[in-house]
Coordinates of C-alpha atoms and ligand atoms in Angstrom, one line a residue:
X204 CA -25.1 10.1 -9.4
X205 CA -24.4 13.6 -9.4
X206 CA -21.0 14.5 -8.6
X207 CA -21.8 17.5 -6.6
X208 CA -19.2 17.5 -4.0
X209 CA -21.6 16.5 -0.6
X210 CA -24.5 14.9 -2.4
X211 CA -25.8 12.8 -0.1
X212 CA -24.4 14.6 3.1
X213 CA -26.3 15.2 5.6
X214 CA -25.6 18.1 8.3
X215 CA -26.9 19.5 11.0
X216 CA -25.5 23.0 11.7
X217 CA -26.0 24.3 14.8
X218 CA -25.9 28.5 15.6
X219 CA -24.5 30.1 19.0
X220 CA -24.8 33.8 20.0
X221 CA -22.6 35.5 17.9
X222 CA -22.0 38.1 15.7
X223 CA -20.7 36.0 12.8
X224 CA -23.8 34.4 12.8
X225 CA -24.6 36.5 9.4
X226 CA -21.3 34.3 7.8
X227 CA -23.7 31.6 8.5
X228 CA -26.1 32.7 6.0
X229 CA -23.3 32.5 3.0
X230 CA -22.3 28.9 4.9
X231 CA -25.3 27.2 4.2
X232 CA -25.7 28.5 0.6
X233 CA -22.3 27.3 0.0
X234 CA -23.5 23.5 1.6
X235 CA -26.8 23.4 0.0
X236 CA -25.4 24.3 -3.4
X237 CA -22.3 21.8 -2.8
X238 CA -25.5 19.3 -2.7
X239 CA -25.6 18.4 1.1
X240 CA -28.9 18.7 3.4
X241 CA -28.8 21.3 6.2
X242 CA -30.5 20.9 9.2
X243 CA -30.1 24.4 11.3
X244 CA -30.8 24.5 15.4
X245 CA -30.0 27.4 16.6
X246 CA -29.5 28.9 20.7
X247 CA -32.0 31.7 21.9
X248 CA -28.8 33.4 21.6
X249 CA -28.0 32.9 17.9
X250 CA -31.8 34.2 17.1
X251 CA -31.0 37.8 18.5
X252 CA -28.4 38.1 15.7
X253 CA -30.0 36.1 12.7
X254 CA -33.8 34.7 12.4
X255 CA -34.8 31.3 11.9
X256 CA -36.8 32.9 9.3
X257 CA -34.0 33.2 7.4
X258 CA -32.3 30.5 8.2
X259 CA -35.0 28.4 7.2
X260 CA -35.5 29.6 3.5
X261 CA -31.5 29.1 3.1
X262 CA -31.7 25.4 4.1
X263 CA -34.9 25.0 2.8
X264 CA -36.1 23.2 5.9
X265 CA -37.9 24.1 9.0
X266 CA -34.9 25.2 12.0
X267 CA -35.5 23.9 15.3
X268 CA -34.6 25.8 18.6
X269 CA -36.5 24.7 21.4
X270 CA -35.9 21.1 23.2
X271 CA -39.9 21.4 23.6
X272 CA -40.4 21.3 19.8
X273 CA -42.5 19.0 19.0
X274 CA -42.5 18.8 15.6
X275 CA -40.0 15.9 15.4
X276 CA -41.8 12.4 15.2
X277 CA -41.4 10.9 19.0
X278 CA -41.1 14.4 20.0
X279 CA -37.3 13.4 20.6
X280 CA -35.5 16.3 18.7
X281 CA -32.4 16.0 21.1
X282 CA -31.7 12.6 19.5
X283 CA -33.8 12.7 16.2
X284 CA -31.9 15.4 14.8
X285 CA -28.1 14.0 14.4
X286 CA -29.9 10.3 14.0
X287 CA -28.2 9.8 9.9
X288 CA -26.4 13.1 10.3
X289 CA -22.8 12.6 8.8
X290 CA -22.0 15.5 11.2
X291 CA -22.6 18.4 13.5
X292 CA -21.0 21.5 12.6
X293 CA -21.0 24.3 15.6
X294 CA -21.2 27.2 13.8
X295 CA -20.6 30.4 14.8
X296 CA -19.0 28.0 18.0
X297 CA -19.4 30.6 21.1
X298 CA -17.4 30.9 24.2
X299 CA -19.8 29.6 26.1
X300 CA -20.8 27.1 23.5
X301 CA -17.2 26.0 23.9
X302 CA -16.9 25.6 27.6
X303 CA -20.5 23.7 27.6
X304 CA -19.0 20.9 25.2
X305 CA -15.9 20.5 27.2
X306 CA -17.6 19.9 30.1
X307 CA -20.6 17.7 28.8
X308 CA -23.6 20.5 29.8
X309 CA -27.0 19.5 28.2
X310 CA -29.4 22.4 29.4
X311 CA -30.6 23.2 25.9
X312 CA -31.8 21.7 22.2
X313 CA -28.5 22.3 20.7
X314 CA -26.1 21.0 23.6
X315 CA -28.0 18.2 24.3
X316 CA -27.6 17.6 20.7
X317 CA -24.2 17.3 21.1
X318 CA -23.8 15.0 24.1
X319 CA -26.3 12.5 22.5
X320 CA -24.7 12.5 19.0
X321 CA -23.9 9.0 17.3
X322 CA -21.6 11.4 14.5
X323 CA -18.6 13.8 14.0
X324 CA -18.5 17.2 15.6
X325 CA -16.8 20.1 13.9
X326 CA -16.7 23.2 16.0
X327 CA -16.1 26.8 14.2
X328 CA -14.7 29.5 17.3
X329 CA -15.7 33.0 17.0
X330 CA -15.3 35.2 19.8
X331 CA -13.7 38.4 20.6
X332 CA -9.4 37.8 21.0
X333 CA -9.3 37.8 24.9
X334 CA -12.2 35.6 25.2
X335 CA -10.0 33.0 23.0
X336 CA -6.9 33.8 24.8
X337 CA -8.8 33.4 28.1
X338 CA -6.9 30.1 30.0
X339 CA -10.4 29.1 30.3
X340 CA -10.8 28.9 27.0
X341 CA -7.7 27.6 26.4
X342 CA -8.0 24.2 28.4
X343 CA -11.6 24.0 27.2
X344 CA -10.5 23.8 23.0
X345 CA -7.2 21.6 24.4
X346 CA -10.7 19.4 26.3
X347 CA -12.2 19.3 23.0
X348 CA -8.9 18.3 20.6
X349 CA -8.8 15.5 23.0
X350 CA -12.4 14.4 23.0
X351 CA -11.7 14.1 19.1
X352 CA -14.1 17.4 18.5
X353 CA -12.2 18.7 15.5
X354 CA -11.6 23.0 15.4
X355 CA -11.7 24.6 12.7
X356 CA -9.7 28.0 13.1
X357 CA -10.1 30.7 14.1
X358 CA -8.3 33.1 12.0
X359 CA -6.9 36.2 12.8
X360 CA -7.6 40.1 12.0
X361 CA -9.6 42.7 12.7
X362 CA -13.1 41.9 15.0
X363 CA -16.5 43.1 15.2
X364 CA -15.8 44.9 18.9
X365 CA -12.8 46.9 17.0
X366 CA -9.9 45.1 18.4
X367 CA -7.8 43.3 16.3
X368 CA -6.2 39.5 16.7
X369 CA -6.9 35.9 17.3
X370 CA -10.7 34.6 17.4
X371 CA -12.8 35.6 14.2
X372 CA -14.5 33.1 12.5
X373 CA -13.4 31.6 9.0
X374 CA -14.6 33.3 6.4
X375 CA -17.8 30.7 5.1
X376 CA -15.3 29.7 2.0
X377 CA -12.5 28.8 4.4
X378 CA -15.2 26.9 6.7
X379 CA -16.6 24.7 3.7
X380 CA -13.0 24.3 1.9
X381 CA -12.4 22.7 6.1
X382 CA -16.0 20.5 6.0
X383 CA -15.5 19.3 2.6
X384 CA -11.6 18.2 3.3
X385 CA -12.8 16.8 6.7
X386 CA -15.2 14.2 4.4
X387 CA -12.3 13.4 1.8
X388 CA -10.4 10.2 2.7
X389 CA -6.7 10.8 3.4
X390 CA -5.4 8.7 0.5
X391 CA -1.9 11.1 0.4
X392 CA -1.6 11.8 4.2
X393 CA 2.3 12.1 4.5
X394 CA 2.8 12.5 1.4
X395 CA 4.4 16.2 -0.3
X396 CA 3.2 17.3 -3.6
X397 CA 4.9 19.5 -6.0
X398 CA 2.3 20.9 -8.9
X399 CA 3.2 23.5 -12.2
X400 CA -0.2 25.0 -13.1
X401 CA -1.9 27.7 -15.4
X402 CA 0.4 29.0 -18.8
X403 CA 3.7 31.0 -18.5
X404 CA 4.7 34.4 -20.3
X405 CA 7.5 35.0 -22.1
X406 CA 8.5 38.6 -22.6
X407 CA 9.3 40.3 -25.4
X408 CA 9.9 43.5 -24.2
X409 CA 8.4 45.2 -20.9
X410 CA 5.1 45.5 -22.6
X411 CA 4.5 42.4 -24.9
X412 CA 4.8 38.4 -24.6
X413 CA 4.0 35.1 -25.8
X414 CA 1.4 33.6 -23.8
X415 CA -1.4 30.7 -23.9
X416 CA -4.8 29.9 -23.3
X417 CA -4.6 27.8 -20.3
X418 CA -6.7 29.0 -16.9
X419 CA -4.8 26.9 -15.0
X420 CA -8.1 25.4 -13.3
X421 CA -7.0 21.7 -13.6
X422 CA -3.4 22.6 -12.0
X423 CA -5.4 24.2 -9.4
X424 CA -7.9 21.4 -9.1
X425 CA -5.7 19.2 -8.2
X426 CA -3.6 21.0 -5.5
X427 CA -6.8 21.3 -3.6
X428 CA -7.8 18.1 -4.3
X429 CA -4.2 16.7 -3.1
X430 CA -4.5 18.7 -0.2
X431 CA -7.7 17.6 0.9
X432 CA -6.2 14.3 0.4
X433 CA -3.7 14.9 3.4
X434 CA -0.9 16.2 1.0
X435 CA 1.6 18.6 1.9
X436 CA 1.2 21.0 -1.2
X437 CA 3.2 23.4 -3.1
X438 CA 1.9 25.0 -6.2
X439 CA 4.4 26.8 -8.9
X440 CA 1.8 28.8 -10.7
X441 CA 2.1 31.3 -14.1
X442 CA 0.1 34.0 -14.4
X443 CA -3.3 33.4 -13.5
X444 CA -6.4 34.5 -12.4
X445 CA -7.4 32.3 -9.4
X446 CA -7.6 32.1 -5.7
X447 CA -5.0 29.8 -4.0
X448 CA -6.6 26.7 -2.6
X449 CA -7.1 26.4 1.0
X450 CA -4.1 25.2 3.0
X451 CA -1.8 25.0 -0.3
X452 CA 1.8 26.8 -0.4
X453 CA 1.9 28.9 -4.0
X454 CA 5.0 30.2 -5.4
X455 CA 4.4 32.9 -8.3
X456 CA 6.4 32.6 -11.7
X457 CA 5.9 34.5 -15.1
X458 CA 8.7 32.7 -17.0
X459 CA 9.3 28.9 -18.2
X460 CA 12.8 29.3 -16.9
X461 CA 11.9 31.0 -13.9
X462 CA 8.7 28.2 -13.5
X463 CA 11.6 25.5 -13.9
X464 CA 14.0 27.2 -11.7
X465 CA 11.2 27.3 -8.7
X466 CA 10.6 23.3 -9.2
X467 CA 14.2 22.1 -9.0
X468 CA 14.8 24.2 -6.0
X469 CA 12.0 22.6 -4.1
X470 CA 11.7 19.1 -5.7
X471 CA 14.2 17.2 -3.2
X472 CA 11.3 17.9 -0.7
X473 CA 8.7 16.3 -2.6
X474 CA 7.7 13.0 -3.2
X475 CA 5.4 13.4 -6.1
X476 CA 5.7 16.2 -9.2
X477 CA 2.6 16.6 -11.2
X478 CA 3.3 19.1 -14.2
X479 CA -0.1 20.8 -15.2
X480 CA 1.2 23.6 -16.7
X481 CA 1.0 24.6 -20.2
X482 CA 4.6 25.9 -20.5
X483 CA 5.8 27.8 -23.4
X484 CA 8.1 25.6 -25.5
X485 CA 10.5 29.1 -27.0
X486 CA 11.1 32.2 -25.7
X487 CA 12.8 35.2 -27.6
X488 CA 16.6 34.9 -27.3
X489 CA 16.4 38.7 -26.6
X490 CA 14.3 40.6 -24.7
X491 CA 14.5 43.8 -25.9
X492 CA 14.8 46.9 -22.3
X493 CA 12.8 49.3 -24.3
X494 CA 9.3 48.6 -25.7
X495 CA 9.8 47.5 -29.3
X496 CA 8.3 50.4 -31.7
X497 CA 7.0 50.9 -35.4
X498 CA 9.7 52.1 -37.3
X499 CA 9.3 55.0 -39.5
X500 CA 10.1 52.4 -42.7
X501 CA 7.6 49.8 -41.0
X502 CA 9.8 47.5 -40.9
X503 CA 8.2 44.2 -39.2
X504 CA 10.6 43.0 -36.4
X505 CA 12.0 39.6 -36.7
X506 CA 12.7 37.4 -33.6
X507 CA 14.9 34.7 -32.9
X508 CA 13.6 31.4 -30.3
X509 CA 15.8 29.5 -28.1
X510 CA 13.7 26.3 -26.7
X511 CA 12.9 26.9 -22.9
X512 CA 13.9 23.7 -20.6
X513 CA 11.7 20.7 -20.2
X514 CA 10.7 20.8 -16.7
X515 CA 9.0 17.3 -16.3
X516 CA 12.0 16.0 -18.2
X517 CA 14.4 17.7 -16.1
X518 CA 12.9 16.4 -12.5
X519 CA 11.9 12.9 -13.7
X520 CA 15.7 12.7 -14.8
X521 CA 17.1 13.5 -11.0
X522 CA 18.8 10.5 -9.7
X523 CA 16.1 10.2 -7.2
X524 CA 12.9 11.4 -9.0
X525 CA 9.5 11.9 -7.1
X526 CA 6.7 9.8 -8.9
X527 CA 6.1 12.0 -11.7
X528 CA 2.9 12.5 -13.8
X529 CA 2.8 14.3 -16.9
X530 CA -0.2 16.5 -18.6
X531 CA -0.9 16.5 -22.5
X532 CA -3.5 18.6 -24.4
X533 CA -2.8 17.0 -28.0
X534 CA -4.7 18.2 -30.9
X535 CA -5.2 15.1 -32.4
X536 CA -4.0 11.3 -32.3
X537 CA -3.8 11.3 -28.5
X538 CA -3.3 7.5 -28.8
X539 CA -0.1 7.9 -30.3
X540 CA 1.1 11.1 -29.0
X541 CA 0.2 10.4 -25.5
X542 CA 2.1 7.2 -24.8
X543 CA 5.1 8.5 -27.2
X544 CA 5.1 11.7 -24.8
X545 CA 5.0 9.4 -21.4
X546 CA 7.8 7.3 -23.1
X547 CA 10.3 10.1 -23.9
X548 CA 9.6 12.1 -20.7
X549 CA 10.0 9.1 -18.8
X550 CA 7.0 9.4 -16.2
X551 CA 5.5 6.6 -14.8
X552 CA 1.8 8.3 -15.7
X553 CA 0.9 10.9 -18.4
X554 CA -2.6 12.2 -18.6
X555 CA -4.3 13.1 -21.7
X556 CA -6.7 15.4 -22.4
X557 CA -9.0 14.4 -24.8
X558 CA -10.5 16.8 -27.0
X559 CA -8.0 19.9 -27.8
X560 CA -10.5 22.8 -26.5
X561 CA -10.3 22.1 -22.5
X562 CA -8.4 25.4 -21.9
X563 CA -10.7 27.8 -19.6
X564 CA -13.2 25.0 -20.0
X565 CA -15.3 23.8 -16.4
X566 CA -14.8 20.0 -17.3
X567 CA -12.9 17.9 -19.2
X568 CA -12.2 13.9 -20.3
X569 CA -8.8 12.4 -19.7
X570 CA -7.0 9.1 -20.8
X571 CA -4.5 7.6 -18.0
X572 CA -1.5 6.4 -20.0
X573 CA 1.0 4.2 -18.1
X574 CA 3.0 1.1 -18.7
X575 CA 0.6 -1.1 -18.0
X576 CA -1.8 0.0 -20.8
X577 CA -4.4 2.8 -20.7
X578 CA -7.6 4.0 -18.5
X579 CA -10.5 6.5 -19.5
X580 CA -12.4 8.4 -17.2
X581 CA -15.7 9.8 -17.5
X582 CA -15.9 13.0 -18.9
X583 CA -16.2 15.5 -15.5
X584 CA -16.2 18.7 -14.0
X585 CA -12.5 19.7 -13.4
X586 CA -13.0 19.4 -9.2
X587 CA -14.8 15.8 -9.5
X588 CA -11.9 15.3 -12.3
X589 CA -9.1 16.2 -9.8
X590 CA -10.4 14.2 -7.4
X591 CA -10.7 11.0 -9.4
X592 CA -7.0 11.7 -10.8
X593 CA -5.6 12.1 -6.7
X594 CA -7.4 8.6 -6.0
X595 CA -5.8 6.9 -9.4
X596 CA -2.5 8.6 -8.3
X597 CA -2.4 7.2 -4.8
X598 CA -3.4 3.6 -5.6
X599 CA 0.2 4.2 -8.1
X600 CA 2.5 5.6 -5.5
X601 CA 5.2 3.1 -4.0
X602 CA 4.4 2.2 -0.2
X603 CA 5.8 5.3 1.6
X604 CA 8.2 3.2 3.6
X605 CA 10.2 2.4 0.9
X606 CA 10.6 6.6 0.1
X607 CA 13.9 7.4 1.4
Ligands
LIG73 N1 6.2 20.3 -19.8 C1 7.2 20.9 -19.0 N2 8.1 21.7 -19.5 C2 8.1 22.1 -20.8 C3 7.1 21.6 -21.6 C4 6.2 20.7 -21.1 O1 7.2 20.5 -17.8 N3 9.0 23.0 -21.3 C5 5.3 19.4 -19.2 C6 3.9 19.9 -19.1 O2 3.6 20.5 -17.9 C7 3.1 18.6 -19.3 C8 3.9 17.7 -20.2 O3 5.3 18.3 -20.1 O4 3.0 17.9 -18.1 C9 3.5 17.7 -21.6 O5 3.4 19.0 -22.1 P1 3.1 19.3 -23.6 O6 3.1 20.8 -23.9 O7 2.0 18.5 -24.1 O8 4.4 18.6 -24.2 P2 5.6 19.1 -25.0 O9 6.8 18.5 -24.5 O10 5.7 20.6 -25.1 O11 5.3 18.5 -26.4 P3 4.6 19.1 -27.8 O12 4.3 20.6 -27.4 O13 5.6 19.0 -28.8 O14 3.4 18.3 -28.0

C-alpha cells in the first residue's frame, strides 16, 4: 500500500472567482503528489483568472464547469461528481461563493454540487478585508460553522487590491497541512504534547561548538503528526534547519541546559513529553568570551567537560510526570541498550532506532520497547513513521479522566 499521505483520497476541488485562484495551481500539485485524485469544477468566474486548460494538466483529469456538461455518464454531473468524493474543498471560497452556501442557492455546476453532496465540505475564504469583515459575511461563515462546513482561514497580510488585513487565502502549504489534518483521526484531541527535537550546540567560544548530526526531522515529524492528531503542541527545538509544522507552538534553544531549562518550565502543562532530541551529553566547563586563537608556540588547547543534565530523566522524575517516551539511536546491540536505557530513564516507552545512520536520513525503522516486551515497525518514511508512532502512543496513554 503506498504510504503516500492521501492515497486513496478522492477530492473534488471546486474554483470561485478570485484572484488566488493561481495558489490553486500549487494546491493541486501538492494533492496529486500527496497521492489523492483531484477532480477540479470551476465558476465562469474562476476561468477569467486561471484556465481549465491548466487546471486540467495539474489534476491530470478533464475539469468540468458547465451543469450542461455532458460528459459525465447519466449526464448528472451535479450529483456524479462528489458520488465517492471523500470531500469538497471550495477553493479559492469567494464572497459570493460564501453567501450562496449559507443560503442553499443552486443556480450553477459548482453550487449545485454542494447542496447535493453525500461528503464533507471544506471552504478556503479569499476575498479583499472589508468583504470578510462585511456583517454579511460575517453571519454567512457563522451560517456555515453551524451547518458543519469546516473554514479554513483566512490569514492575514497584505492583499492583491493593496490593502492590508484579514481575508487572503492560505498559502497552498498551509491549505494542504489543514485537508490532510482534517482526514487524520483525532486519537490525542485534548491532549498537550511537549517534544525536544533536532541536536543542541555547545559553545566553545563565540565562534566554535560541539554539535551533531541530527536534522531533527523525526522530532519534527512527530509534532505535526501529534498535532494533526488533535494535540495541543509545543516543540523545544536546537538549531535546525526546518519550517515549524502547522499549528505547533516552537520555542528556540542552542544549549542542552538552556533546551532542559525550556522543558521544565513548560512540562506542568503537558501531559505527554517525547524527547527526540539528540542532546549533547558534555559541554566545556568554560566558555572562553574571546575566540580561542593559535598561539605563537602552537600550543593545542585542552578543555575540560562537565556532563549536561538529563532532560527525559529529569521530567520523568517530577512527582507527577507526563507519559514520557524516550528516543535512542544506538550503534549497536539495540536489544540490550534499548530496554537498559528505558529502564534507567524510567519511561514507560523508549523507541529505538535501528540502524545507527538515520541522522538527516528521509526514513527510518524503529523498535517500541516498553514493559510489556517489544514491537517492530516497518521500516518508513519519517512522516508515515510519526504517524504510526502518535497511533502506538495514544492506544498507551492512561484514559484522560484519570489526568489530574
Ligand atoms: N536525552 C535527554 N537529555 C540528555 C540526553 C538524552 O533528554 N542529556 C534523551 C534523548 O532525547 C532521548 C533519550 O534521552 O530521548 C536517549 O538519548 P541517548 O542520547 O540515546 O541517551 P544517553 O542518555 O545520552 O545515553 P548514551 O549516549 O550513553 O547512549
Amino acid at each position: 500500500m503506498s504510504t503516500a499521505e492521501l492515497a486513496g483520497k478522492h477530492l473534488v476541488l471546486g474554483m470561485t472567482g478570485g484572484i488566488a485562484c493561481y495558489k490553486i495551481a500549487e494546491l493541486t500539485r501538492l494533492l496529486t503528489k500527496a497521492g489523492a485524485t483531484v477532480q477540479v469544477v470551476m465558476t465562469d468566474a474562476a476561468t477569467q483568472f486561471i484556465t481549465p486548460v491548466t487546471m486540467q494538466a495539474l489534476s491530470g483529469r478533464p475539469v468540468y464547469t458547465s451543469q450542461w456538461d455532458g460528459r459525465v455518464p447519466n449526464n448528472m454531473a451535479h450529483i456524479d461528481l462528489s458520488r465517492g468524493a471523500d470531500a469538497i474543498v471550495i477553493a479559492p471560497a469567494s464572497t459570493d461563493f460564501l453567501a450562496k452556501l449559507a443560503h442553499g442557492f443552486a443556480d450553477d455546476l459548482l453550487s449545485t454540487l454542494c447542496v447535493a453532496r453525500d461528503c464533507p465540505l471544506l471552504v478556503v475564504p479569499a476575498m479583499n478585508r472589508q468583504m470578510w469583515s462585511n456583517p454579511a459575511t460575517q453571519r454567512n461563515v457563522a451560517q456555515l460553522r453551524a451547518d458543519g462546513i469546516e473554514t479554513l482561514g483566512p490569514d492575514s497580510g497584505p492583499q492583491a487590491c493593496g490593502e492590508i488585513g484579514d481575508g487572503r487565502m492560505l498559502e497552498p502549504a498551509a491549505v494542504y497541512e489543514a485537508i490532510t489534518a482534517f482526514f487524520t483521526p483525532k486519537t490525542l484531541a485534548g491532549r498537550r504534547v511537549l517534544l525536544t527535537a533536532g541536536p543542541t550546540f555547545e559553545p566553545i567560544d563565540p565562534v566554535r561548538g560541539i554539535t551533531n548530526r541530527s536534522s531533527g526531522k523525526m522530532g519534527f515529524a512527530l509534532a505535526r503528526a501529534a498535532q494533526q492528531a488533535g494535540a495541543d503542541v509545543h516543540l523545544v527545538a536546537g538549531p535546525v534547519a526546518l519550517d515549524t509544522p502547522w499549528g505547533v507552538y516552537r520555542e528556540d534553544v542552542q544549549t542542552a541546559q538552556q533546551m532542559h531549562d525550556a522543558v521544565m518550565r513548560a512540562v506542568p502543562d503537558y501531559d505527554v513529553f517525547i524527547g527526540v532530541a539528540a542532546v549533547a551529553d558534555w559541554r566545556v566547563d568554560h566558555v572562553s568570551a574571546e575566540k580561542i586563537k593559535k598561539t605563537a608556540d602552537r600550543r593545542i588547547p585542552e578543555f575540560a567537560f562537565v556532563e549536561n543534565p538529563d532532560i527525559l530523566a529529569s521530567v520523568a522524575a517530577l512527582p507527577h510526570p507526563p507519559y514520557c517516551v524516550g528516543f535512542a539511536a544506538e550503534s549497536g546491540d539495540l536489544d540490550v541498550h534499548g530496554e537498559e536505557k528505558r529502564v534507567r530513564k524510567k519511561v514507560p516507552l523508549l523507541i529505538g532506532n535501528l540502524g545507527p545512520l538515520t541522522f538527516g536520513l528521509d526514513d527510518n525503522e524503529v523498535i517500541l520497547f516498553e514493559a510489556g516486551g517489544r514491537t517492530k515497525l516497518p521500516r518508513a518514511d519519517k512522516q508515515s513513521l510519526a504517524r504510526a508512532l502518535v497511533a502506538e502512543i495514544a492506544r498507551r496513554l492512561p484514559d484522560q479522566s484519570i489526568i489530574s
